[in-house]
mmCIF file of C-alpha atoms in Angstrom:
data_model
loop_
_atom_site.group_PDB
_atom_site.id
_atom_site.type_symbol
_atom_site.label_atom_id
_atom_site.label_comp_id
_atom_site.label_asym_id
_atom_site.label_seq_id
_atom_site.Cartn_x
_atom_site.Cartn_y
_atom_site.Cartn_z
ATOM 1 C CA UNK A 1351 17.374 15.760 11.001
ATOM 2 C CA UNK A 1352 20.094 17.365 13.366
ATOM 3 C CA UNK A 1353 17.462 18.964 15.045
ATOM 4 C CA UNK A 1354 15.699 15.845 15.850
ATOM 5 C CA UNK A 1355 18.772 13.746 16.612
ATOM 6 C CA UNK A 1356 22.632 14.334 15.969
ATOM 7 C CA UNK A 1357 24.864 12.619 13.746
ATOM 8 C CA UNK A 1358 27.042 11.346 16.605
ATOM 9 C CA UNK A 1359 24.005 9.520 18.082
ATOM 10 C CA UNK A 1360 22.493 8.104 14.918
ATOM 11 C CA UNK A 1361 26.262 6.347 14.573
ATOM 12 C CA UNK A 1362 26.263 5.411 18.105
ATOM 13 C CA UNK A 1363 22.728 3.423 17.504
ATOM 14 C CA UNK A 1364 24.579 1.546 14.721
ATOM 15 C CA UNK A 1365 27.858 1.005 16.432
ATOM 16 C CA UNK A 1366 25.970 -0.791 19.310
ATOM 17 C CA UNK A 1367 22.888 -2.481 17.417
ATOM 18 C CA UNK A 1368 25.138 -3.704 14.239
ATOM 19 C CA UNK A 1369 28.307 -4.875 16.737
ATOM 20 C CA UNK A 1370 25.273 -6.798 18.940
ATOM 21 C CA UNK A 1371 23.697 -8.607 15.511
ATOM 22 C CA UNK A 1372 27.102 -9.465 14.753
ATOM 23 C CA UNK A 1373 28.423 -10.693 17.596
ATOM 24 C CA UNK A 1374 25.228 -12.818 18.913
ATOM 25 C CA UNK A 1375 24.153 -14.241 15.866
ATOM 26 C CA UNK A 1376 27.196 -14.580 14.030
ATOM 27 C CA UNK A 1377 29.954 -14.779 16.635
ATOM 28 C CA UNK A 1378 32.196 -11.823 14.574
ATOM 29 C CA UNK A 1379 34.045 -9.271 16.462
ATOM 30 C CA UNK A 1380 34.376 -6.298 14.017
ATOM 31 C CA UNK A 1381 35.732 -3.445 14.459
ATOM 32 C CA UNK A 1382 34.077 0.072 13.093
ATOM 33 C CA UNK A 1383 36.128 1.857 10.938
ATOM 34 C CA UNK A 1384 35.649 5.568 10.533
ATOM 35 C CA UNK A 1385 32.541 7.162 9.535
ATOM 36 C CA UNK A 1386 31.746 9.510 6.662
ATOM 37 C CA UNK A 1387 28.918 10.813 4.806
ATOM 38 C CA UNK A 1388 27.837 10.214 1.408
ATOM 39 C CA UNK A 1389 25.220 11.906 -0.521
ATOM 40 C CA UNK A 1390 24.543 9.091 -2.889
ATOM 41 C CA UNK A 1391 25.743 5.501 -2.862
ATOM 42 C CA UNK A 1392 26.987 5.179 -6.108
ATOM 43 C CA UNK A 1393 27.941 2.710 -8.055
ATOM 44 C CA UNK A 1394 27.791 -1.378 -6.412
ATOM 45 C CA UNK A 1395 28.887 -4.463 -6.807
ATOM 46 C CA UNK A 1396 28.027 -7.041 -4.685
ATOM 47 C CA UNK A 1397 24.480 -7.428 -2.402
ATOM 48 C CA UNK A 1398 23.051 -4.544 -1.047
ATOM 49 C CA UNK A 1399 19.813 -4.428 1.171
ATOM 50 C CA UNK A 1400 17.484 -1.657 1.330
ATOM 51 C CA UNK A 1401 14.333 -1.529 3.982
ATOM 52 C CA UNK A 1402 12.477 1.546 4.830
ATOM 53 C CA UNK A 1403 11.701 3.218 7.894
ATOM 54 C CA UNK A 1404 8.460 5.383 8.784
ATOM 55 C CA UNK A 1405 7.266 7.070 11.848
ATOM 56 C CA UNK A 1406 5.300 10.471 12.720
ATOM 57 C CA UNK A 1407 8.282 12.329 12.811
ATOM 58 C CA UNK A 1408 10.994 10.996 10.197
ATOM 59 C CA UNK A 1409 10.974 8.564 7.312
ATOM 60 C CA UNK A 1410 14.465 6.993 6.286
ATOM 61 C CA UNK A 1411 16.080 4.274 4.829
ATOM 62 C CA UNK A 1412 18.753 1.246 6.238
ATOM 63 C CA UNK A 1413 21.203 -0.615 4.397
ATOM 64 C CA UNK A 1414 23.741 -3.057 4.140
ATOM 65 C CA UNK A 1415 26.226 -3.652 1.684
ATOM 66 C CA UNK A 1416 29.020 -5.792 0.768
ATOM 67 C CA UNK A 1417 30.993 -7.842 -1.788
ATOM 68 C CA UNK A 1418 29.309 -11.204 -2.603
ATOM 69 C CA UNK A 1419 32.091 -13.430 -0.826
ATOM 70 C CA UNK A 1420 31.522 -11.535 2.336
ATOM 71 C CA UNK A 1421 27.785 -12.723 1.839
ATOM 72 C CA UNK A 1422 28.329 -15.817 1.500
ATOM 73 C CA UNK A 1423 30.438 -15.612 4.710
ATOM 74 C CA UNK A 1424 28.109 -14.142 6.618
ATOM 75 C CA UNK A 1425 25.302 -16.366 5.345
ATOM 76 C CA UNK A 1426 27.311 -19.537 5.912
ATOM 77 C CA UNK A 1427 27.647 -18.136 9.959
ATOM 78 C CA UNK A 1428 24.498 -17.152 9.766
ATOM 79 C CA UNK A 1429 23.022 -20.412 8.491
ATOM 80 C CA UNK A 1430 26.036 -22.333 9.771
ATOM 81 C CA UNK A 1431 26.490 -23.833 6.147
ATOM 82 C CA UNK A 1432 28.791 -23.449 3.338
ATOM 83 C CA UNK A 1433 28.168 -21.272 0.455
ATOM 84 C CA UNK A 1434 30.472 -20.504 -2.311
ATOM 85 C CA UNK A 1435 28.439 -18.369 -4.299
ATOM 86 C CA UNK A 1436 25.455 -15.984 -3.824
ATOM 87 C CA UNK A 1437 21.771 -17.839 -4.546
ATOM 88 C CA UNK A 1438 18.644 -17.503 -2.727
ATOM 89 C CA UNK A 1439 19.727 -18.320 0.878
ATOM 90 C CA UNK A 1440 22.117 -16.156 0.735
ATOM 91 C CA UNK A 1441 20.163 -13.246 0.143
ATOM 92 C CA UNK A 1442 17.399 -14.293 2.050
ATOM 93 C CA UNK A 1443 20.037 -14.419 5.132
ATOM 94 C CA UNK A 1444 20.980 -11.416 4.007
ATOM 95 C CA UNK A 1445 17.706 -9.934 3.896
ATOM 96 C CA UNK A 1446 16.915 -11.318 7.316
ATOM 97 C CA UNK A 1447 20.300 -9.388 8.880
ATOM 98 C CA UNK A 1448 19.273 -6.802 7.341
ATOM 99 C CA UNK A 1449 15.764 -6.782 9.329
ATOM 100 C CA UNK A 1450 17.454 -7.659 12.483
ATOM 101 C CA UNK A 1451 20.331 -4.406 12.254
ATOM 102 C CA UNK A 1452 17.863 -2.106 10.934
ATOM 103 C CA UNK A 1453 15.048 -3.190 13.367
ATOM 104 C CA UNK A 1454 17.142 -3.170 16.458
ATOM 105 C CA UNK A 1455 18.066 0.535 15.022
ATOM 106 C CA UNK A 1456 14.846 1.495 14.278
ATOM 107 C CA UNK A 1457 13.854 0.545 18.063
ATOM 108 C CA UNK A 1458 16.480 2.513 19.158
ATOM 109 C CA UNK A 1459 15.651 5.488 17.410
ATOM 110 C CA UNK A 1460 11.857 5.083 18.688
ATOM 111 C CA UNK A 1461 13.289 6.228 22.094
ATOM 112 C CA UNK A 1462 13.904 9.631 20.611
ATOM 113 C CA UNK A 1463 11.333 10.063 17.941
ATOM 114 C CA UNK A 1464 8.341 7.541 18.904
ATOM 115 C CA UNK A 1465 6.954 4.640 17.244
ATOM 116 C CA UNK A 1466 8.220 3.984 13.710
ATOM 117 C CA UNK A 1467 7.533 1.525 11.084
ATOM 118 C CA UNK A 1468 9.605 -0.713 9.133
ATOM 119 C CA UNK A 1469 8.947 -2.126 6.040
ATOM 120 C CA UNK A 1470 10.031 -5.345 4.233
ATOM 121 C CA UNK A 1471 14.123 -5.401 3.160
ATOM 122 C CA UNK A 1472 15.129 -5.761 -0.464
ATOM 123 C CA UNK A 1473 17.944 -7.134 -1.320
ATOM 124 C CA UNK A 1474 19.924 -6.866 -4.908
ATOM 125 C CA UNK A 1475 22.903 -8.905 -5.926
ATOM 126 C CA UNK A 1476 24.582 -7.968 -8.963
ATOM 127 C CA UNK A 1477 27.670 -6.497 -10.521
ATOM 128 C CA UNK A 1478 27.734 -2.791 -11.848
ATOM 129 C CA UNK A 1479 24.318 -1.664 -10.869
ATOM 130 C CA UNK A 1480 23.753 1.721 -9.530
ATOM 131 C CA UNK A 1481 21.479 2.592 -6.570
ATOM 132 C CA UNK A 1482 20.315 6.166 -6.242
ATOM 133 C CA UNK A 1483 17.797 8.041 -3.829
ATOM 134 C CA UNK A 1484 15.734 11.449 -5.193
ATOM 135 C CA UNK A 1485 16.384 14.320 -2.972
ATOM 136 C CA UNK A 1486 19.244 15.686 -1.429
ATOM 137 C CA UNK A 1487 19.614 13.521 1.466
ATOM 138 C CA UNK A 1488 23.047 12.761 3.366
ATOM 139 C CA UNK A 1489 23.708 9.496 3.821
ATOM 140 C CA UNK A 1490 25.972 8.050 7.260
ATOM 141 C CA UNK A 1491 27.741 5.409 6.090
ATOM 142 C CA UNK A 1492 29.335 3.142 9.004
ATOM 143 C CA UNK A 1493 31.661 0.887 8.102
ATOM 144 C CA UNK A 1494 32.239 -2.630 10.087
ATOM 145 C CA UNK A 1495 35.249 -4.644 9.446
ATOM 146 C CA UNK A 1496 37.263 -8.112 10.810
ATOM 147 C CA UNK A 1497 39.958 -9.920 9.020
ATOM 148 C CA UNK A 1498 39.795 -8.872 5.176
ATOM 149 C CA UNK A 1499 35.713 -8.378 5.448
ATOM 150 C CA UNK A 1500 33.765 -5.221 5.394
ATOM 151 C CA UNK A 1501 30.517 -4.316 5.596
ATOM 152 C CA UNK A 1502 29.029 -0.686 5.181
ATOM 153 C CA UNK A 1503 25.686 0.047 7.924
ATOM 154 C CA UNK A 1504 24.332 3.089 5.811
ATOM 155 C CA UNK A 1505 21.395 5.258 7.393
ATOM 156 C CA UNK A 1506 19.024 8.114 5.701
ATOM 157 C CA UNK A 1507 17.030 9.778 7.689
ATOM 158 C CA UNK A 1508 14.928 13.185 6.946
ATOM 159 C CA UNK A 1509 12.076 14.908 8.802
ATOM 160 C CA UNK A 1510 8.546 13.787 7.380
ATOM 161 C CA UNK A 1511 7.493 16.947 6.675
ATOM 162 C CA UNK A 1512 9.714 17.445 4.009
ATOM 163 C CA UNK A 1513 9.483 13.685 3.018
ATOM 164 C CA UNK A 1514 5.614 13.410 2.423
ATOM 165 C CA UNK A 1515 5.001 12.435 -0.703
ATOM 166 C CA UNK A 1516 3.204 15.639 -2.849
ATOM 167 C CA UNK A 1517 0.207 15.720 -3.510
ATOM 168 C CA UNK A 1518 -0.934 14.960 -7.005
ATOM 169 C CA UNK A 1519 0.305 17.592 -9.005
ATOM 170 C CA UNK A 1520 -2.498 19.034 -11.287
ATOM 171 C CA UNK A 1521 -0.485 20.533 -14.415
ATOM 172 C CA UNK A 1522 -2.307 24.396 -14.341
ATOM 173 C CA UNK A 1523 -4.086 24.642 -17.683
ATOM 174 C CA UNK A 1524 -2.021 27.392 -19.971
ATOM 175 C CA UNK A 1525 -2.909 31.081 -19.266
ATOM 176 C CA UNK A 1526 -4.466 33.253 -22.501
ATOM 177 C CA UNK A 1527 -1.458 35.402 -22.375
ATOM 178 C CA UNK A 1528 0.536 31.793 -22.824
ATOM 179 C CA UNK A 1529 -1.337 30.579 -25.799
ATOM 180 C CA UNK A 1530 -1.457 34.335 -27.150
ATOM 181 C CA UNK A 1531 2.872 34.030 -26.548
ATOM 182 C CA UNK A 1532 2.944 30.417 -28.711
ATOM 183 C CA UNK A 1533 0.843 31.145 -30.974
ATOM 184 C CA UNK A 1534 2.614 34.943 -32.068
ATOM 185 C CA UNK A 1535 6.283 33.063 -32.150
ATOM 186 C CA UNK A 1536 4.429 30.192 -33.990
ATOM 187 C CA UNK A 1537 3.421 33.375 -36.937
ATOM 188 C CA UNK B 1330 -3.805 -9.455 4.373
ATOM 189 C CA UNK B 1331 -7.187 -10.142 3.016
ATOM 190 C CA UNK B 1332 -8.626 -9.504 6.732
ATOM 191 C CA UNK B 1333 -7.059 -5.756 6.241
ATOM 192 C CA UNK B 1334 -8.011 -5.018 2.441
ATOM 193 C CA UNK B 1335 -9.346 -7.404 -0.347
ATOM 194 C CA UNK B 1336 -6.593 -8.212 -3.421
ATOM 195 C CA UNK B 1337 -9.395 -6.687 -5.890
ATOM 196 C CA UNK B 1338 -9.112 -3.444 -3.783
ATOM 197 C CA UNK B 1339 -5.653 -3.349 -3.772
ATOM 198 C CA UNK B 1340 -5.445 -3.506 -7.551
ATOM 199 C CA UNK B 1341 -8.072 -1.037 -8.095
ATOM 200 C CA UNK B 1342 -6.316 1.213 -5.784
ATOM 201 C CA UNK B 1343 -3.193 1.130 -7.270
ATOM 202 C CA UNK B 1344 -4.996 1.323 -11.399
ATOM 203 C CA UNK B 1345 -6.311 4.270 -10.115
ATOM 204 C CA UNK B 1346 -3.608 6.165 -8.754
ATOM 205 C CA UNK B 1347 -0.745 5.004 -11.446
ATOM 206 C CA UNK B 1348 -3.227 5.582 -14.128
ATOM 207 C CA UNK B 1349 -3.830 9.656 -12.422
ATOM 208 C CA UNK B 1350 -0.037 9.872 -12.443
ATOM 209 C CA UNK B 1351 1.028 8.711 -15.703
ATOM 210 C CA UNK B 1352 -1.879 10.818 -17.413
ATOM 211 C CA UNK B 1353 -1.585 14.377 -15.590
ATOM 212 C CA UNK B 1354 2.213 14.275 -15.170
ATOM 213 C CA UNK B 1355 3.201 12.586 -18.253
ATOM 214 C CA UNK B 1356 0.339 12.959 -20.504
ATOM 215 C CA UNK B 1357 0.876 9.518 -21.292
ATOM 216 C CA UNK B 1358 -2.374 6.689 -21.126
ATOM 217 C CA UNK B 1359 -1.749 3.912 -20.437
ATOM 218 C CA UNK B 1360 -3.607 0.906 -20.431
ATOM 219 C CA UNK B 1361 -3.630 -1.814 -17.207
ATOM 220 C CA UNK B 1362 -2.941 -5.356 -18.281
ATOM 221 C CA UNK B 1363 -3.780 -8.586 -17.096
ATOM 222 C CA UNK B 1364 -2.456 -8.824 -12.880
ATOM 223 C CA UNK B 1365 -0.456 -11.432 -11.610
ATOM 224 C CA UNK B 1366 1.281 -12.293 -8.195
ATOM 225 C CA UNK B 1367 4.932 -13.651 -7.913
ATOM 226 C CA UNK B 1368 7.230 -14.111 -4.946
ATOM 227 C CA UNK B 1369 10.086 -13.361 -5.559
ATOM 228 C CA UNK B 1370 10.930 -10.499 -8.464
ATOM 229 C CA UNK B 1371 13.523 -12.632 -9.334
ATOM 230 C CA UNK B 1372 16.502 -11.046 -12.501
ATOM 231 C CA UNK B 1373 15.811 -7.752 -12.914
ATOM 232 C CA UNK B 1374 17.021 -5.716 -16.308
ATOM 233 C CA UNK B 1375 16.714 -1.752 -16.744
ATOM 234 C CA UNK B 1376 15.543 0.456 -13.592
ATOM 235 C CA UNK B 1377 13.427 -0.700 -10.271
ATOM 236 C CA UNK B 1378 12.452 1.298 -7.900
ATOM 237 C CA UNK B 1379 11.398 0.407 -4.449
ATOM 238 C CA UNK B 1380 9.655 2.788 -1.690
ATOM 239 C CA UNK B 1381 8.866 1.617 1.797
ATOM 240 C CA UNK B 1382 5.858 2.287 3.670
ATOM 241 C CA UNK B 1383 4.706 1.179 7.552
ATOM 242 C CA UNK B 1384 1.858 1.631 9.295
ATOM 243 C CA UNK B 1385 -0.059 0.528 12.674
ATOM 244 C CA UNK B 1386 -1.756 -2.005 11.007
ATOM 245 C CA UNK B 1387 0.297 -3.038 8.233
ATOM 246 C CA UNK B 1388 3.935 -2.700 6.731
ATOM 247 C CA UNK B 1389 4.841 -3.206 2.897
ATOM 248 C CA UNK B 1390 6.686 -1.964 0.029
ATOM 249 C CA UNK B 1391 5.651 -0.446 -3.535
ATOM 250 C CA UNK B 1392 7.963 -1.194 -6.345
ATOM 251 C CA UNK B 1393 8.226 0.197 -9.989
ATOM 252 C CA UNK B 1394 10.317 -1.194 -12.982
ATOM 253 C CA UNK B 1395 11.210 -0.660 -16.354
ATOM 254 C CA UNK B 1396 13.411 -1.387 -19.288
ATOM 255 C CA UNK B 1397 15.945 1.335 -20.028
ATOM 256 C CA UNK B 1398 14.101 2.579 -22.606
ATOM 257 C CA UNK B 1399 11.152 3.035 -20.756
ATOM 258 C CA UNK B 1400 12.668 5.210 -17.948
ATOM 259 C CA UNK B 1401 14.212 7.440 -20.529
ATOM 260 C CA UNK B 1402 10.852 7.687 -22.519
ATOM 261 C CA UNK B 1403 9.155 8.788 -18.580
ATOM 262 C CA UNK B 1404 11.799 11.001 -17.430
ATOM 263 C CA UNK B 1405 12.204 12.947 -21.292
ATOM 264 C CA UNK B 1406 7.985 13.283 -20.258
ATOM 265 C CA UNK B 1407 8.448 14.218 -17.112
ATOM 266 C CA UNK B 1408 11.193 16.647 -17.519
ATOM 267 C CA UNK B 1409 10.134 17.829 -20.665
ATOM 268 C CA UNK B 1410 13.502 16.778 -22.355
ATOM 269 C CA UNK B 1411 14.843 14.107 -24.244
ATOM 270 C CA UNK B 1412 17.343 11.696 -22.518
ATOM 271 C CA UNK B 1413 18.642 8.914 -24.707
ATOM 272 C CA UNK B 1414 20.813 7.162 -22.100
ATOM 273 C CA UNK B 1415 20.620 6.342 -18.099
ATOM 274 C CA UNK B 1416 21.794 9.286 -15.715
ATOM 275 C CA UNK B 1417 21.789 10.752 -12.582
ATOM 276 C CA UNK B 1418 18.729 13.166 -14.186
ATOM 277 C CA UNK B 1419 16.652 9.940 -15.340
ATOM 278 C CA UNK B 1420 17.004 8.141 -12.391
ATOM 279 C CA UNK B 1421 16.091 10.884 -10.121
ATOM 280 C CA UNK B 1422 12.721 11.859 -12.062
ATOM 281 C CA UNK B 1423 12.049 7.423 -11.849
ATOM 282 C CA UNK B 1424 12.426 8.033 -8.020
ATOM 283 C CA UNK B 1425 10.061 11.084 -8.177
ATOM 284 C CA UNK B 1426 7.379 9.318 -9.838
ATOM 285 C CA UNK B 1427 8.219 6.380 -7.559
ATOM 286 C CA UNK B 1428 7.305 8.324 -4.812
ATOM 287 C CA UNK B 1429 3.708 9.917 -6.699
ATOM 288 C CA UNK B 1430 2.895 6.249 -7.389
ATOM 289 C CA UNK B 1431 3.805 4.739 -4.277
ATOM 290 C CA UNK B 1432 2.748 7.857 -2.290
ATOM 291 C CA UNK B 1433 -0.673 8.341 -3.146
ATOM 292 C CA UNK B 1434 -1.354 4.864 -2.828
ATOM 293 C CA UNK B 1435 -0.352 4.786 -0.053
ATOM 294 C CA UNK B 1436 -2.634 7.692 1.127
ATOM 295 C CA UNK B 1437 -5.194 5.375 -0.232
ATOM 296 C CA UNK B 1438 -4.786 2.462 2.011
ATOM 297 C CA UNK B 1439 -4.850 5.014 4.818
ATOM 298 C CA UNK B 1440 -8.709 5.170 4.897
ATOM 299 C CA UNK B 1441 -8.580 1.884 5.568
ATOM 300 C CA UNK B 1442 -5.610 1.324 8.071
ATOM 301 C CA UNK B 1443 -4.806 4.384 9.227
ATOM 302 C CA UNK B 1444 -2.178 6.837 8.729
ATOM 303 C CA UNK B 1445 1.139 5.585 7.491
ATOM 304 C CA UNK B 1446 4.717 6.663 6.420
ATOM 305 C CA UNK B 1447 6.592 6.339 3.536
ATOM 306 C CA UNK B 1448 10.068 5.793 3.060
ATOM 307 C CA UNK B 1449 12.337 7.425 1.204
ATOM 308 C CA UNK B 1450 12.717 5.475 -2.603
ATOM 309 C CA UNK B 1451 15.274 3.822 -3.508
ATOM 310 C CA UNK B 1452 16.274 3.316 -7.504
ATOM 311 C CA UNK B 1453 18.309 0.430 -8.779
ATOM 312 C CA UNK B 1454 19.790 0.810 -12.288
ATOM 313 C CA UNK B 1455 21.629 -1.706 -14.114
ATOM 314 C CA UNK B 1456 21.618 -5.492 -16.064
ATOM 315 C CA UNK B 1457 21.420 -8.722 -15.207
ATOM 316 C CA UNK B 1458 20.878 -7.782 -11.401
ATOM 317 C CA UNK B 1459 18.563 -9.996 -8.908
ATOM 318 C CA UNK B 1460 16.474 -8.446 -6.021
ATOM 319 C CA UNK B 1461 14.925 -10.673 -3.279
ATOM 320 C CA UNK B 1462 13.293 -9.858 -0.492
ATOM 321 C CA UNK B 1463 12.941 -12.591 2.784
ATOM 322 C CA UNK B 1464 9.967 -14.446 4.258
ATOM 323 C CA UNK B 1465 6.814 -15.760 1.705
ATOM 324 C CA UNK B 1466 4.961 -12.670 1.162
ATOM 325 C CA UNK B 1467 3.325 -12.677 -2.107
ATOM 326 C CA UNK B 1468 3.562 -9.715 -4.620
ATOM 327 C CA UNK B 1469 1.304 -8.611 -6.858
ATOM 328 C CA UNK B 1470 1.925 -7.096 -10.168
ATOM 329 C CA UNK B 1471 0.212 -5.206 -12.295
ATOM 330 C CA UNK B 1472 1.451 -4.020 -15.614
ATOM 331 C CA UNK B 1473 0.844 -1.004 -17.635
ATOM 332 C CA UNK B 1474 1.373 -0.684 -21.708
ATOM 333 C CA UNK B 1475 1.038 1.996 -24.279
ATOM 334 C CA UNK B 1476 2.337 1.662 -27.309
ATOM 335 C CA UNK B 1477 5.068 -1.180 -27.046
ATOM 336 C CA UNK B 1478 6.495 0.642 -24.038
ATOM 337 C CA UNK B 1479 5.467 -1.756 -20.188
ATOM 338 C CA UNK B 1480 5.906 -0.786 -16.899
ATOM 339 C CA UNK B 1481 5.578 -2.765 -14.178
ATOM 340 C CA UNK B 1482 3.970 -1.752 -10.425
ATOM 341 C CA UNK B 1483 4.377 -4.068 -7.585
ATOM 342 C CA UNK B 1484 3.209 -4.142 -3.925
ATOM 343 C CA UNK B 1485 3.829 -6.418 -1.212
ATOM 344 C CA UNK B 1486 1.490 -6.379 1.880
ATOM 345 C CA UNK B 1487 1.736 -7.589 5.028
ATOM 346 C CA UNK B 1488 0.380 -7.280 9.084
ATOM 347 C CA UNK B 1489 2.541 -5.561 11.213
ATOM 348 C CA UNK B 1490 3.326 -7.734 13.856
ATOM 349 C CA UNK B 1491 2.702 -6.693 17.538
ATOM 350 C CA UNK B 1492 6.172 -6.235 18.554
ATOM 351 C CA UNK B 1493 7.858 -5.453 15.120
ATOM 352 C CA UNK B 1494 10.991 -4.810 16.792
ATOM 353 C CA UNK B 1495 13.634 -7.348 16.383
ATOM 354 C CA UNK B 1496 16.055 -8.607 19.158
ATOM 355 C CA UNK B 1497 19.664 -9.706 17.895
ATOM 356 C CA UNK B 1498 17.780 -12.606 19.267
ATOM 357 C CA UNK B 1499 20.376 -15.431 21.487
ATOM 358 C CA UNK B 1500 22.573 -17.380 19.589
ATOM 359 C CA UNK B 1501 20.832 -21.286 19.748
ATOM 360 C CA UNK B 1502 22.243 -23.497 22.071
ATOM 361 C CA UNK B 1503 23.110 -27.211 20.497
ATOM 362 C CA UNK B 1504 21.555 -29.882 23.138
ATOM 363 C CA UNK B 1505 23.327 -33.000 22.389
ATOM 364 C CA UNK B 1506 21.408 -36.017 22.297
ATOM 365 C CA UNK B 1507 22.779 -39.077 24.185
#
């Protein structure tokens, strides 16, 4: 991907689009903390959101993670309710930040790599499940914080070339000289 | 969706290309079972997988899940080994089948609606774990057996809207009512 876009500007996108969702619709001020990389997420516990993103030149993945109280915090802004534990508004509101962070970054990105497509969030809740992606892919994981909350803006993004899904793989029928091999260790 | 592509279409589509993976990959056949649609995929135990895809006519996601077992029983076919617990290996080869699955259907739908993307999958592992995803779309399962082994493919279709992007949107304003 660094030769479509740079690092720098993929967390720039996420700084701006994730401090806007935050601030308009939730009225939080939080502060980014410092960036790294990851090359899987790991283990979780908490909600995490996943939604995909697809265009002519990249495919990728959003998400957004955090502990279960923060959900509930951020759903009961959100929703401006109450919630003291995680149940289907809550994720739903968490599904629907999740669309509105990685939409606004998906838009962004369009400016530099045309139209793309996003497709429906997923969210889990849970404690001690693992999330994993195939591939080598590095993930930029931006964290957000205010008071004693956090929430982690994480971005995948590879070149579609790479990314296209093979074609179906036809297993090539064994050689002679295979079955020949087998079948004199077999003897 | 049923403007786009019919719900019989979908599931043939997707018997098809499962069915193509399971048997040349994993040598495995395995027989479709009776479909059913759901909203929400509700508590989840053992390994789902979710992939992505967009288009210009329609958006959606593909999902695959399992029971432990299951997973290790596809990735010890898959990787021609034999894995008796959950890793890093297992979960990887789910998201590589994920992405056959999901993939060529996907490159099914496009004679239909055009060309679309796929995302990169996504594989959850673990027990007693919920996924959800917002709005009413409907999803639509359809099952797979052999032996007393199940997996489970879902899809969940939907227009793309004309402007898909959203806003952060303006916070509401509260009129207050003499």
């Amino acid at each position: 991907m660094r030769e479509l876009i740079g690092r720098d500007t993929i967390v720039e996108m996420v700084h701006d689009v994730t401090g806007e969702v935050l601030s308009t619709m939730l009225n939080l001020d939080a502060a980014q903390d410092a960036v790294y990389g990851e090359m899987q997420h790991g283990k979780s516990d908490g909600v995490v959101s996943f939604v995909g993103l697809a265009g002519p030149q990249c495919v990728g993945t959003g998400s957004l993670q955090c502990s279960s109280d923060v959900a509930c915090r951020l759903a009961g802004r959100f929703l401006m309710s109450e919630y003291a534990f995680v149940d289907d508004e809550v994720l739903d509101a968490f599904g629907e930040l999740t669309n509105m962070v990685i939409g606004n970054f998906k838009t962004a990105l369009e400016g530099h790599l045309g139209a793309i497509g996003l497709s429906i969030p997923t969210v889990v809740h849970g404690k001690n499940f693992s999330t994993r992606s195939p591939g080598n892919e590095e993930w930029t994981v931006v964290p957000f914080s205010w008071g004693d909350d956090r929430l982690y803006v994480r971005v995948c993004l590879k070149a579609k070339d790479s990314a296209e899904a093979p074609p179906l793989h036809v297993r090539k029928p064994f050689t002679t000289e295979q079955i020949r091999h087998t079948f004199s260790e077999l003897a | 969706m049923q403007q786009l592509i019919s719900r019989e279409e979908v599931i043939k589509k997707v018997h098809e290309v499962t069915g193509e993976v399971l048997s040349t990959m994993l040598g495995l056949e395995a027989k479709p079972e009776a479909v059913y649609t759901e909203s929400q995929h509700g508590r989840a135990d053992g390994v789902v997988s979710f992939a992505g895809f967009a288009g210009p006519q329609c958006v959606g996601t593909g999902s695959m899940q399992c029971d432990s077992k299951v997973a290790c029983t596809l990735a010890s076919q898959f990787l021609m080994s034999d894995y008796k617990s959950i890793d890093d290996e297992v979960l990887d080869a789910f998201g590589e089948l994920t992405n056959m699955v999901i993939g060529n259907f996907k490159t099914s739908l496009e004679d239909q609606m055009g060309q679309m993307g796929l995302s990169i999958p996504t594989v959850v592992y673990g027990k007693n774990f919920s996924t959800r995803s917002p709005g009413n779309e409907e999803w639509l399962v359809i099952p797979f057996s052999w032996g007393d082994d199940k997996l489970f493919i879902r899809v969940c279709l939907k227009e793309k809207e004309s402007d898909q992007a959203v806003h952060a949107g303006k916070k509401q304003e509260f009129v207050l009512q003499n």
